[in-house]
mmCIF file with all atom_site columns, C-alpha atoms in Angstrom:
data_model
loop_
_atom_site.group_PDB
_atom_site.id
_atom_site.type_symbol
_atom_site.label_atom_id
_atom_site.label_alt_id
_atom_site.label_comp_id
_atom_site.label_asym_id
_atom_site.label_entity_id
_atom_site.label_seq_id
_atom_site.pdbx_PDB_ins_code
_atom_site.Cartn_x
_atom_site.Cartn_y
_atom_site.Cartn_z
_atom_site.occupancy
_atom_site.B_iso_or_equiv
_atom_site.pdbx_formal_charge
_atom_site.auth_seq_id
_atom_site.auth_comp_id
_atom_site.auth_asym_id
_atom_site.auth_atom_id
_atom_site.pdbx_PDB_model_num
ATOM 1   C CA . MET A 1 1   ? 17.593  -2.330  20.787 1.00 75.00 ? 23  MET A CA 1
ATOM 2   C CA . SER A 1 2   ? 16.085  0.696   22.799 1.00 78.00 ? 24  SER A CA 1
ATOM 3   C CA . SER A 1 3   ? 13.337  0.932   19.899 1.00 87.00 ? 25  SER A CA 1
ATOM 4   C CA . LEU A 1 4   ? 12.577  -2.920  20.205 1.00 90.00 ? 26  LEU A CA 1
ATOM 5   C CA . THR A 1 5   ? 8.583   -3.955  20.474 1.00 95.00 ? 27  THR A CA 1
ATOM 6   C CA . GLU A 1 6   ? 8.866   -7.803  20.121 1.00 96.00 ? 28  GLU A CA 1
ATOM 7   C CA . LEU A 1 7   ? 11.335  -9.933  21.472 1.00 93.00 ? 29  LEU A CA 1
ATOM 8   C CA . ASP A 1 8   ? 10.944  -13.693 20.749 1.00 96.00 ? 30  ASP A CA 1
ATOM 9   C CA . LEU A 1 9   ? 13.532  -15.983 21.944 1.00 94.00 ? 31  LEU A CA 1
ATOM 10  C CA . SER A 1 10  ? 11.875  -18.801 23.174 1.00 97.00 ? 32  SER A CA 1
ATOM 11  C CA . TYR A 1 11  ? 13.234  -22.510 22.725 1.00 97.00 ? 33  TYR A CA 1
ATOM 12  C CA . SER A 1 12  ? 16.905  -21.188 21.463 1.00 96.00 ? 34  SER A CA 1
ATOM 13  C CA . SER A 1 13  ? 18.934  -22.778 24.134 1.00 94.00 ? 35  SER A CA 1
ATOM 14  C CA . LEU A 1 14  ? 20.006  -19.270 26.053 1.00 91.00 ? 36  LEU A CA 1
ATOM 15  C CA . ARG A 1 15  ? 22.008  -20.063 29.219 1.00 90.00 ? 37  ARG A CA 1
ATOM 16  C CA . GLY A 1 16  ? 22.938  -18.153 32.039 1.00 88.00 ? 38  GLY A CA 1
ATOM 17  C CA . PHE A 1 17  ? 22.136  -14.651 34.194 1.00 82.00 ? 39  PHE A CA 1
ATOM 18  C CA . PHE A 1 18  ? 19.774  -12.707 31.924 1.00 72.00 ? 40  PHE A CA 1
ATOM 19  C CA . PRO A 1 19  ? 18.494  -9.485  33.571 1.00 62.00 ? 41  PRO A CA 1
ATOM 20  C CA . PHE A 1 20  ? 22.398  -8.123  32.943 1.00 61.00 ? 42  PHE A CA 1
ATOM 21  C CA . THR A 1 21  ? 21.523  -8.371  29.010 1.00 71.00 ? 43  THR A CA 1
ATOM 22  C CA . LEU A 1 22  ? 18.202  -6.987  29.162 1.00 75.00 ? 44  LEU A CA 1
ATOM 23  C CA . ARG A 1 23  ? 19.164  -3.841  31.313 1.00 74.00 ? 45  ARG A CA 1
ATOM 24  C CA . ARG A 1 24  ? 21.848  -3.013  29.014 1.00 77.00 ? 46  ARG A CA 1
ATOM 25  C CA . TRP A 1 25  ? 19.507  -3.243  25.945 1.00 79.00 ? 47  TRP A CA 1
ATOM 26  C CA . ASN A 1 26  ? 17.404  -0.231  27.569 1.00 79.00 ? 48  ASN A CA 1
ATOM 27  C CA . PRO A 1 27  ? 13.609  -2.108  26.395 1.00 83.00 ? 49  PRO A CA 1
ATOM 28  C CA . CYS A 1 28  ? 11.260  0.356   27.429 1.00 89.00 ? 50  CYS A CA 1
ATOM 29  C CA . LYS A 1 29  ? 8.683   0.594   24.444 1.00 92.00 ? 51  LYS A CA 1
ATOM 30  C CA . LEU A 1 30  ? 8.856   -4.098  24.413 1.00 93.00 ? 52  LEU A CA 1
ATOM 31  C CA . GLN A 1 31  ? 5.253   -5.056  24.426 1.00 96.00 ? 53  GLN A CA 1
ATOM 32  C CA . ASN A 1 32  ? 6.307   -8.476  23.757 1.00 97.00 ? 54  ASN A CA 1
ATOM 33  C CA . LEU A 1 33  ? 8.885   -10.787 25.467 1.00 95.00 ? 55  LEU A CA 1
ATOM 34  C CA . ASP A 1 34  ? 9.055   -14.661 25.005 1.00 97.00 ? 56  ASP A CA 1
ATOM 35  C CA . LEU A 1 35  ? 11.775  -16.512 26.599 1.00 95.00 ? 57  LEU A CA 1
ATOM 36  C CA . THR A 1 36  ? 9.849   -19.065 27.147 1.00 97.00 ? 58  THR A CA 1
ATOM 37  C CA . SER A 1 37  ? 11.840  -22.998 27.344 1.00 97.00 ? 59  SER A CA 1
ATOM 38  C CA . ASN A 1 38  ? 15.368  -22.128 27.817 1.00 95.00 ? 60  ASN A CA 1
ATOM 39  C CA . TYR A 1 39  ? 18.268  -22.252 30.378 1.00 92.00 ? 61  TYR A CA 1
ATOM 40  C CA . LEU A 1 40  ? 18.114  -19.065 31.668 1.00 91.00 ? 62  LEU A CA 1
ATOM 41  C CA . THR A 1 41  ? 19.009  -18.237 35.557 1.00 91.00 ? 63  THR A CA 1
ATOM 42  C CA . GLY A 1 42  ? 18.934  -15.724 38.080 1.00 89.00 ? 64  GLY A CA 1
ATOM 43  C CA . ASP A 1 43  ? 16.524  -14.001 40.813 1.00 91.00 ? 65  ASP A CA 1
ATOM 44  C CA . ILE A 1 44  ? 12.629  -13.148 38.768 1.00 93.00 ? 66  ILE A CA 1
ATOM 45  C CA . THR A 1 45  ? 13.120  -9.889  41.106 1.00 93.00 ? 67  THR A CA 1
ATOM 46  C CA . GLU A 1 46  ? 16.010  -8.427  39.392 1.00 90.00 ? 68  GLU A CA 1
ATOM 47  C CA . LEU A 1 47  ? 14.718  -9.867  35.693 1.00 90.00 ? 69  LEU A CA 1
ATOM 48  C CA . ILE A 1 48  ? 11.370  -7.982  36.868 1.00 92.00 ? 70  ILE A CA 1
ATOM 49  C CA . GLU A 1 49  ? 13.405  -5.051  37.779 1.00 90.00 ? 71  GLU A CA 1
ATOM 50  C CA . ALA A 1 50  ? 15.763  -4.568  34.061 1.00 87.00 ? 72  ALA A CA 1
ATOM 51  C CA . LEU A 1 51  ? 12.056  -4.447  32.542 1.00 90.00 ? 73  LEU A CA 1
ATOM 52  C CA . SER A 1 52  ? 10.986  -1.595  34.816 1.00 89.00 ? 74  SER A CA 1
ATOM 53  C CA . CYS A 1 53  ? 11.243  0.951   32.207 1.00 89.00 ? 75  CYS A CA 1
ATOM 54  C CA . SER A 1 54  ? 8.246   -1.261  29.841 1.00 87.00 ? 76  SER A CA 1
ATOM 55  C CA . ASN A 1 55  ? 6.346   -0.979  32.816 1.00 86.00 ? 77  ASN A CA 1
ATOM 56  C CA . GLN A 1 56  ? 3.739   0.701   30.700 1.00 91.00 ? 78  GLN A CA 1
ATOM 57  C CA . SER A 1 57  ? 4.201   -1.039  27.500 1.00 95.00 ? 79  SER A CA 1
ATOM 58  C CA . LEU A 1 58  ? 4.611   -4.768  28.398 1.00 96.00 ? 80  LEU A CA 1
ATOM 59  C CA . GLU A 1 59  ? 1.879   -6.662  27.674 1.00 98.00 ? 81  GLU A CA 1
ATOM 60  C CA . HIS A 1 60  ? 2.984   -10.140 27.152 1.00 98.00 ? 82  HIS A CA 1
ATOM 61  C CA . LEU A 1 61  ? 5.671   -11.786 29.406 1.00 97.00 ? 83  LEU A CA 1
ATOM 62  C CA . HIS A 1 62  ? 6.333   -15.131 28.670 1.00 98.00 ? 84  HIS A CA 1
ATOM 63  C CA . LEU A 1 63  ? 9.288   -16.768 30.938 1.00 96.00 ? 85  LEU A CA 1
ATOM 64  C CA . SER A 1 64  ? 7.997   -20.010 31.327 1.00 97.00 ? 86  SER A CA 1
ATOM 65  C CA . VAL A 1 65  ? 10.782  -23.357 31.252 1.00 96.00 ? 87  VAL A CA 1
ATOM 66  C CA . ASN A 1 66  ? 13.391  -21.362 32.448 1.00 95.00 ? 88  ASN A CA 1
ATOM 67  C CA . GLN A 1 67  ? 15.694  -22.313 35.941 1.00 93.00 ? 89  GLN A CA 1
ATOM 68  C CA . LEU A 1 68  ? 14.827  -18.497 37.336 1.00 94.00 ? 90  LEU A CA 1
ATOM 69  C CA . THR A 1 69  ? 14.406  -18.152 40.839 1.00 94.00 ? 91  THR A CA 1
ATOM 70  C CA . GLY A 1 70  ? 13.619  -16.181 44.143 1.00 94.00 ? 92  GLY A CA 1
ATOM 71  C CA . LYS A 1 71  ? 10.091  -14.350 44.630 1.00 96.00 ? 93  LYS A CA 1
ATOM 72  C CA . LEU A 1 72  ? 8.258   -12.069 42.688 1.00 96.00 ? 94  LEU A CA 1
ATOM 73  C CA . PRO A 1 73  ? 8.020   -8.491  43.538 1.00 97.00 ? 95  PRO A CA 1
ATOM 74  C CA . HIS A 1 74  ? 5.594   -6.014  44.491 1.00 96.00 ? 96  HIS A CA 1
ATOM 75  C CA . SER A 1 75  ? 6.573   -3.823  41.750 1.00 96.00 ? 97  SER A CA 1
ATOM 76  C CA . LEU A 1 76  ? 5.149   -6.151  39.302 1.00 96.00 ? 98  LEU A CA 1
ATOM 77  C CA . GLY A 1 77  ? 1.840   -4.490  40.208 1.00 96.00 ? 99  GLY A CA 1
ATOM 78  C CA . GLN A 1 78  ? 3.485   -1.214  38.363 1.00 96.00 ? 100 GLN A CA 1
ATOM 79  C CA . PHE A 1 79  ? 3.260   -3.334  34.679 1.00 96.00 ? 101 PHE A CA 1
ATOM 80  C CA . ASN A 1 80  ? -0.546  -2.228  34.393 1.00 94.00 ? 102 ASN A CA 1
ATOM 81  C CA . SER A 1 81  ? -0.877  -3.209  30.562 1.00 96.00 ? 103 SER A CA 1
ATOM 82  C CA . LEU A 1 82  ? 0.224   -7.020  30.758 1.00 97.00 ? 104 LEU A CA 1
ATOM 83  C CA . TYR A 1 83  ? -2.730  -9.035  29.061 1.00 98.00 ? 105 TYR A CA 1
ATOM 84  C CA . GLU A 1 84  ? -0.319  -12.214 29.598 1.00 98.00 ? 106 GLU A CA 1
ATOM 85  C CA . LEU A 1 85  ? 2.077   -13.164 32.727 1.00 98.00 ? 107 LEU A CA 1
ATOM 86  C CA . ASP A 1 86  ? 3.678   -16.476 32.479 1.00 98.00 ? 108 ASP A CA 1
ATOM 87  C CA . LEU A 1 87  ? 6.383   -18.054 34.105 1.00 97.00 ? 109 LEU A CA 1
ATOM 88  C CA . SER A 1 88  ? 5.331   -21.377 35.021 1.00 97.00 ? 110 SER A CA 1
ATOM 89  C CA . ASN A 1 89  ? 7.617   -24.431 35.362 1.00 96.00 ? 111 ASN A CA 1
ATOM 90  C CA . ASN A 1 90  ? 10.890  -22.840 36.436 1.00 94.00 ? 112 ASN A CA 1
ATOM 91  C CA . LEU A 1 91  ? 11.911  -25.656 39.101 1.00 81.00 ? 113 LEU A CA 1
ATOM 92  C CA . MET A 1 92  ? 15.676  -25.393 39.281 1.00 71.00 ? 114 MET A CA 1
ATOM 93  C CA . ASN A 1 93  ? 16.115  -28.120 41.366 1.00 65.00 ? 115 ASN A CA 1
ATOM 94  C CA . SER A 1 94  ? 14.129  -29.629 44.308 1.00 63.00 ? 116 SER A CA 1
ATOM 95  C CA . HIS A 1 95  ? 15.172  -26.503 46.603 1.00 68.00 ? 117 HIS A CA 1
ATOM 96  C CA . SER A 1 96  ? 15.301  -23.899 44.092 1.00 79.00 ? 118 SER A CA 1
ATOM 97  C CA . SER A 1 97  ? 12.515  -22.152 41.884 1.00 92.00 ? 119 SER A CA 1
ATOM 98  C CA . VAL A 1 98  ? 9.903   -19.133 41.958 1.00 95.00 ? 120 VAL A CA 1
ATOM 99  C CA . SER A 1 99  ? 8.924   -18.788 45.418 1.00 95.00 ? 121 SER A CA 1
ATOM 100 C CA . GLY A 1 100 ? 6.973   -17.114 47.731 1.00 96.00 ? 122 GLY A CA 1
ATOM 101 C CA . PRO A 1 101 ? 3.324   -15.931 47.595 1.00 97.00 ? 123 PRO A CA 1
ATOM 102 C CA . ILE A 1 102 ? 1.735   -13.755 44.598 1.00 98.00 ? 124 ILE A CA 1
ATOM 103 C CA . PRO A 1 103 ? 2.596   -10.033 45.903 1.00 97.00 ? 125 PRO A CA 1
ATOM 104 C CA . ALA A 1 104 ? -0.943  -7.909  46.664 1.00 98.00 ? 126 ALA A CA 1
ATOM 105 C CA . SER A 1 105 ? 0.009   -5.660  43.892 1.00 98.00 ? 127 SER A CA 1
ATOM 106 C CA . ILE A 1 106 ? -1.266  -8.180  41.405 1.00 98.00 ? 128 ILE A CA 1
ATOM 107 C CA . GLY A 1 107 ? -4.478  -6.900  41.777 1.00 98.00 ? 129 GLY A CA 1
ATOM 108 C CA . ASN A 1 108 ? -3.264  -3.474  39.798 1.00 97.00 ? 130 ASN A CA 1
ATOM 109 C CA . LEU A 1 109 ? -3.006  -5.414  36.937 1.00 97.00 ? 131 LEU A CA 1
ATOM 110 C CA . THR A 1 110 ? -6.292  -4.955  35.561 1.00 97.00 ? 132 THR A CA 1
ATOM 111 C CA . ASN A 1 111 ? -5.909  -6.037  32.272 1.00 98.00 ? 133 ASN A CA 1
ATOM 112 C CA . LEU A 1 112 ? -4.311  -8.935  33.090 1.00 98.00 ? 134 LEU A CA 1
ATOM 113 C CA . GLU A 1 113 ? -6.515  -12.256 31.105 1.00 98.00 ? 135 GLU A CA 1
ATOM 114 C CA . THR A 1 114 ? -4.101  -15.119 31.718 1.00 98.00 ? 136 THR A CA 1
ATOM 115 C CA . LEU A 1 115 ? -2.075  -15.790 34.656 1.00 98.00 ? 137 LEU A CA 1
ATOM 116 C CA . ASN A 1 116 ? 0.333   -18.996 34.599 1.00 98.00 ? 138 ASN A CA 1
ATOM 117 C CA . LEU A 1 117 ? 2.394   -19.775 37.975 1.00 98.00 ? 139 LEU A CA 1
ATOM 118 C CA . GLU A 1 118 ? 1.601   -23.237 37.543 1.00 97.00 ? 140 GLU A CA 1
ATOM 119 C CA . GLY A 1 119 ? 5.121   -25.653 38.407 1.00 96.00 ? 141 GLY A CA 1
ATOM 120 C CA . ASN A 1 120 ? 7.109   -23.834 40.769 1.00 96.00 ? 142 ASN A CA 1
ATOM 121 C CA . MET A 1 121 ? 7.320   -23.378 44.450 1.00 94.00 ? 143 MET A CA 1
ATOM 122 C CA . MET A 1 122 ? 5.296   -20.571 45.553 1.00 96.00 ? 144 MET A CA 1
ATOM 123 C CA . ASN A 1 123 ? 3.562   -20.881 48.877 1.00 96.00 ? 145 ASN A CA 1
ATOM 124 C CA . GLY A 1 124 ? 1.353   -18.673 51.298 1.00 95.00 ? 146 GLY A CA 1
ATOM 125 C CA . THR A 1 125 ? -2.297  -17.570 50.591 1.00 95.00 ? 147 THR A CA 1
ATOM 126 C CA . ILE A 1 126 ? -3.504  -16.547 47.500 1.00 96.00 ? 148 ILE A CA 1
ATOM 127 C CA . PRO A 1 127 ? -4.007  -12.787 47.916 1.00 97.00 ? 149 PRO A CA 1
ATOM 128 C CA . GLU A 1 128 ? -7.472  -11.352 47.765 1.00 97.00 ? 150 GLU A CA 1
ATOM 129 C CA . SER A 1 129 ? -6.552  -9.246  45.263 1.00 97.00 ? 151 SER A CA 1
ATOM 130 C CA . ILE A 1 130 ? -6.999  -11.677 42.833 1.00 97.00 ? 152 ILE A CA 1
ATOM 131 C CA . GLY A 1 131 ? -10.321 -10.686 42.391 1.00 96.00 ? 153 GLY A CA 1
ATOM 132 C CA . GLN A 1 132 ? -9.455  -7.117  41.053 1.00 96.00 ? 154 GLN A CA 1
ATOM 133 C CA . LEU A 1 133 ? -8.626  -8.982  38.034 1.00 97.00 ? 155 LEU A CA 1
ATOM 134 C CA . THR A 1 134 ? -12.110 -8.644  35.933 1.00 97.00 ? 156 THR A CA 1
ATOM 135 C CA . ASN A 1 135 ? -10.566 -9.772  32.649 1.00 98.00 ? 157 ASN A CA 1
ATOM 136 C CA . LEU A 1 136 ? -9.146  -12.501 33.777 1.00 98.00 ? 158 LEU A CA 1
ATOM 137 C CA . TYR A 1 137 ? -10.082 -15.599 32.006 1.00 97.00 ? 159 TYR A CA 1
ATOM 138 C CA . SER A 1 138 ? -7.112  -18.131 32.529 1.00 98.00 ? 160 SER A CA 1
ATOM 139 C CA . LEU A 1 139 ? -5.765  -18.776 36.071 1.00 98.00 ? 161 LEU A CA 1
ATOM 140 C CA . ASN A 1 140 ? -3.216  -21.735 36.694 1.00 98.00 ? 162 ASN A CA 1
ATOM 141 C CA . LEU A 1 141 ? -1.844  -22.200 39.787 1.00 98.00 ? 163 LEU A CA 1
ATOM 142 C CA . LEU A 1 142 ? -1.118  -25.724 40.081 1.00 97.00 ? 164 LEU A CA 1
ATOM 143 C CA . GLU A 1 143 ? 1.526   -27.274 41.616 1.00 95.00 ? 165 GLU A CA 1
ATOM 144 C CA . ASN A 1 144 ? 2.900   -24.748 44.045 1.00 96.00 ? 166 ASN A CA 1
ATOM 145 C CA . TYR A 1 145 ? 2.067   -25.273 47.813 1.00 95.00 ? 167 TYR A CA 1
ATOM 146 C CA . TRP A 1 146 ? -0.164  -22.772 48.612 1.00 96.00 ? 168 TRP A CA 1
ATOM 147 C CA . GLU A 1 147 ? -2.229  -22.767 51.931 1.00 93.00 ? 169 GLU A CA 1
#
């Protein structure tokens, strides 16, 4: 699994805590990860940290329509090869979801073309560093609690 570059398990009815599994696989060459529309739970920070060895190779990260919780970590800004980041619709229930502010480190993702954070419980102000994303052509921040 350590030489894997693409993993698409979208719409697979996966359940449970996934960061532990990812860490065991050591996905350091991963370029595309699509886990869309499963029943994955756990803290988004732990999932991002489980992918940290792929921070120079990961280009597409799709984690939408799951049940992830917690705040986006500052370390997200180290994934400087990302073109697409979709964390939309991770509402576990009316009190638990991906939440908190967008980290200022998002401005380091200079290759980012698509950012979708729709349908979570994110809040705070949108960081000025989003203005550094000169390749961004699709930004979806709907259905959150921005100030």
